[in-house]
Amino acid sequence: MTAIGLRPATAADGEYCFQLHKAAMGAHITQIWGWDEHAQRCFHTRAFSPSRWQIITVDGADAGMLHIEHRPVEIYLARIELHPDHQGRGIGSRLIRTLLRQARRQGQDLTLDVLAVNQRAHALYQRMGLHEVTRHGENNIKIRMSSRPPRSDPIPRS
């Protein structure tokens, strides 16, 4: 069995996380906005938060990153990125199942946003039991998903 671990990110992980983002998300970003290296570096510099990010390790080697926000009523999966060499091996599923169990124990929902063009991730989240809540962002490019079952509104009777 593959050993999956998490370690705190450090300032030294900045370039690794940028290159990871480019490898894991570059095609999706290019599809929506086009890849602008300078703009993406600026975005990364603003977003990179070593005190809040974790590095995903697989058998001791860096394989991805994870950013989780523990909010008052939910656990928000702000970002999970795995290097393409590690995708499709059940690593993301194992981490998400752990978050789902934690959310249930705490009486909370697990929520996240996924780019609509990232159909592979969207399908994974659906298989994991998350449901689409809404679409948002410019041209509805993001899908908000939650572990909370969709609300069943009663059918109006005439």
Tab-separated table of C-alpha atoms in Angstrom:
chain	number	residue	atom	x	y	z
A	1	MET	CA	0.000	0.000	0.000
A	2	THR	CA	1.201	3.478	-0.858
A	3	ALA	CA	2.143	5.587	2.164
A	4	ILE	CA	0.409	8.968	1.898
A	5	GLY	CA	1.478	11.712	4.266
A	6	LEU	CA	1.168	15.426	4.832
A	7	ARG	CA	3.872	17.807	5.914
A	8	PRO	CA	3.637	21.535	6.575
A	9	ALA	CA	4.653	23.653	3.600
A	10	THR	CA	7.619	25.963	4.082
A	11	ALA	CA	8.708	29.118	2.272
A	12	ALA	CA	11.180	26.906	0.374
A	13	ASP	CA	8.211	25.062	-1.210
A	14	GLY	CA	7.081	28.143	-3.157
A	15	GLU	CA	8.657	27.209	-6.487
A	16	TYR	CA	7.665	23.548	-6.101
A	17	CYS	CA	4.022	24.580	-5.544
A	18	PHE	CA	4.094	26.897	-8.565
A	19	GLN	CA	5.496	24.169	-10.841
A	20	LEU	CA	2.986	21.692	-9.387
A	21	HIS	CA	0.118	24.106	-10.123
A	22	LYS	CA	1.378	24.537	-13.684
A	23	ALA	CA	1.605	20.757	-14.205
A	24	ALA	CA	-1.697	19.890	-12.492
A	25	MET	CA	-3.890	22.817	-13.535
A	26	GLY	CA	-2.117	24.450	-16.481
A	27	ALA	CA	-4.254	22.814	-19.178
A	28	HIS	CA	-7.494	23.849	-17.427
A	29	ILE	CA	-6.288	27.404	-16.880
A	30	THR	CA	-5.140	27.591	-20.496
A	31	GLN	CA	-8.554	26.378	-21.661
A	32	ILE	CA	-10.344	29.153	-19.736
A	33	TRP	CA	-8.005	32.147	-19.711
A	34	GLY	CA	-4.852	31.135	-21.560
A	35	TRP	CA	-1.606	30.629	-19.652
A	36	ASP	CA	0.165	33.884	-18.873
A	37	GLU	CA	3.332	32.957	-16.973
A	38	HIS	CA	3.751	36.384	-15.366
A	39	ALA	CA	0.098	36.625	-14.297
A	40	GLN	CA	0.187	33.085	-12.911
A	41	ARG	CA	3.368	33.799	-10.923
A	42	CYS	CA	1.765	36.941	-9.481
A	43	PHE	CA	-1.364	34.983	-8.566
A	44	HIS	CA	0.776	32.274	-6.950
A	45	THR	CA	2.827	34.804	-4.991
A	46	ARG	CA	-0.378	36.318	-3.560
A	47	ALA	CA	-1.995	32.931	-2.841
A	48	PHE	CA	0.985	30.941	-1.510
A	49	SER	CA	0.570	30.614	2.229
A	50	PRO	CA	3.066	28.153	3.721
A	51	SER	CA	1.463	28.452	7.148
A	52	ARG	CA	-1.862	27.190	5.740
A	53	TRP	CA	-0.745	24.825	2.973
A	54	GLN	CA	0.415	21.235	3.328
A	55	ILE	CA	2.571	19.180	1.001
A	56	ILE	CA	1.177	15.766	0.098
A	57	THR	CA	3.839	13.082	0.172
A	58	VAL	CA	3.700	9.629	-1.378
A	59	ASP	CA	6.195	7.102	-0.063
A	60	GLY	CA	8.181	10.049	1.333
A	61	ALA	CA	8.384	12.043	-1.930
A	62	ASP	CA	6.515	15.303	-2.591
A	63	ALA	CA	3.498	14.598	-4.789
A	64	GLY	CA	1.046	17.478	-4.341
A	65	MET	CA	-0.403	20.137	-2.100
A	66	LEU	CA	-3.459	20.567	0.079
A	67	HIS	CA	-5.116	23.680	1.493
A	68	ILE	CA	-8.004	23.156	3.896
A	69	GLU	CA	-9.955	25.896	5.680
A	70	HIS	CA	-11.789	24.965	8.860
A	71	ARG	CA	-14.743	27.357	8.837
A	72	PRO	CA	-17.444	27.688	11.520
A	73	VAL	CA	-20.039	25.582	9.666
A	74	GLU	CA	-17.969	23.675	7.104
A	75	ILE	CA	-14.643	22.259	6.120
A	76	TYR	CA	-13.691	23.978	2.876
A	77	LEU	CA	-11.270	22.186	0.578
A	78	ALA	CA	-9.687	25.299	-0.898
A	79	ARG	CA	-7.193	23.427	-3.052
A	80	ILE	CA	-5.952	19.932	-3.712
A	81	GLU	CA	-3.435	19.441	-6.484
A	82	LEU	CA	-1.566	16.266	-7.320
A	83	HIS	CA	1.250	16.089	-9.828
A	84	PRO	CA	0.022	14.262	-12.954
A	85	ASP	CA	2.500	11.424	-12.198
A	86	HIS	CA	0.465	10.718	-9.048
A	87	GLN	CA	-3.070	11.236	-10.379
A	88	GLY	CA	-5.426	8.309	-10.863
A	89	ARG	CA	-3.821	6.231	-8.103
A	90	GLY	CA	-6.430	6.802	-5.368
A	91	ILE	CA	-4.364	9.369	-3.462
A	92	GLY	CA	-6.872	12.217	-3.806
A	93	SER	CA	-9.747	9.854	-2.994
A	94	ARG	CA	-8.071	8.727	0.226
A	95	LEU	CA	-7.470	12.313	1.330
A	96	ILE	CA	-11.032	13.378	0.481
A	97	ARG	CA	-12.503	10.365	2.322
A	98	THR	CA	-10.519	11.432	5.396
A	99	LEU	CA	-11.960	14.960	5.110
A	100	LEU	CA	-15.485	13.583	4.649
A	101	ARG	CA	-15.132	11.475	7.823
A	102	GLN	CA	-13.784	14.469	9.735
A	103	ALA	CA	-16.645	16.678	8.543
A	104	ARG	CA	-19.230	14.044	9.575
A	105	ARG	CA	-17.651	13.646	13.032
A	106	GLN	CA	-17.827	17.420	13.495
A	107	GLY	CA	-21.381	17.695	12.177
A	108	GLN	CA	-20.206	19.801	9.251
A	109	ASP	CA	-20.257	19.654	5.472
A	110	LEU	CA	-17.251	19.337	3.226
A	111	THR	CA	-17.420	21.948	0.471
A	112	LEU	CA	-15.175	22.842	-2.446
A	113	ASP	CA	-15.086	24.620	-5.767
A	114	VAL	CA	-13.986	22.913	-8.974
A	115	LEU	CA	-13.430	24.438	-12.392
A	116	ALA	CA	-16.259	23.366	-14.697
A	117	VAL	CA	-13.726	22.391	-17.382
A	118	ASN	CA	-12.033	19.978	-14.958
A	119	GLN	CA	-14.442	17.156	-15.724
A	120	ARG	CA	-12.169	14.477	-14.247
A	121	ALA	CA	-12.106	16.160	-10.827
A	122	HIS	CA	-15.827	16.926	-10.998
A	123	ALA	CA	-16.570	13.240	-11.691
A	124	LEU	CA	-14.308	12.186	-8.790
A	125	TYR	CA	-16.112	14.487	-6.362
A	126	GLN	CA	-19.472	13.144	-7.518
A	127	ARG	CA	-18.262	9.552	-6.993
A	128	MET	CA	-17.153	10.586	-3.515
A	129	GLY	CA	-20.730	11.688	-2.736
A	130	LEU	CA	-20.455	15.445	-3.189
A	131	HIS	CA	-23.317	17.269	-4.885
A	132	GLU	CA	-23.410	20.359	-7.061
A	133	VAL	CA	-24.777	23.317	-5.116
A	134	THR	CA	-24.324	26.163	-7.580
A	135	ARG	CA	-22.232	27.467	-10.436
A	136	HIS	CA	-20.504	30.801	-10.045
A	137	GLY	CA	-17.744	33.035	-11.300
A	138	GLU	CA	-17.469	34.704	-14.664
A	139	ASN	CA	-19.468	32.583	-17.136
A	140	ASN	CA	-20.129	30.050	-14.345
A	141	ILE	CA	-16.596	28.656	-14.597
A	142	LYS	CA	-16.692	27.229	-11.060
A	143	ILE	CA	-18.935	24.592	-9.529
A	144	ARG	CA	-19.539	24.689	-5.770
A	145	MET	CA	-19.940	21.164	-4.401
A	146	SER	CA	-20.926	19.951	-0.939
A	147	SER	CA	-21.316	16.745	0.994
A	148	ARG	CA	-24.706	18.015	2.163
A	149	PRO	CA	-27.395	16.119	0.284
A	150	PRO	CA	-29.387	18.291	-2.115
A	151	ARG	CA	-32.481	19.823	-0.625
A	152	SER	CA	-35.703	18.145	-1.614
A	153	ASP	CA	-38.356	20.774	-2.018
A	154	PRO	CA	-41.877	19.412	-1.733
A	155	ILE	CA	-43.761	19.320	-4.993
A	156	PRO	CA	-46.370	22.069	-4.976
A	157	ARG	CA	-49.891	20.685	-5.107
A	158	SER	CA	-52.684	22.447	-6.893
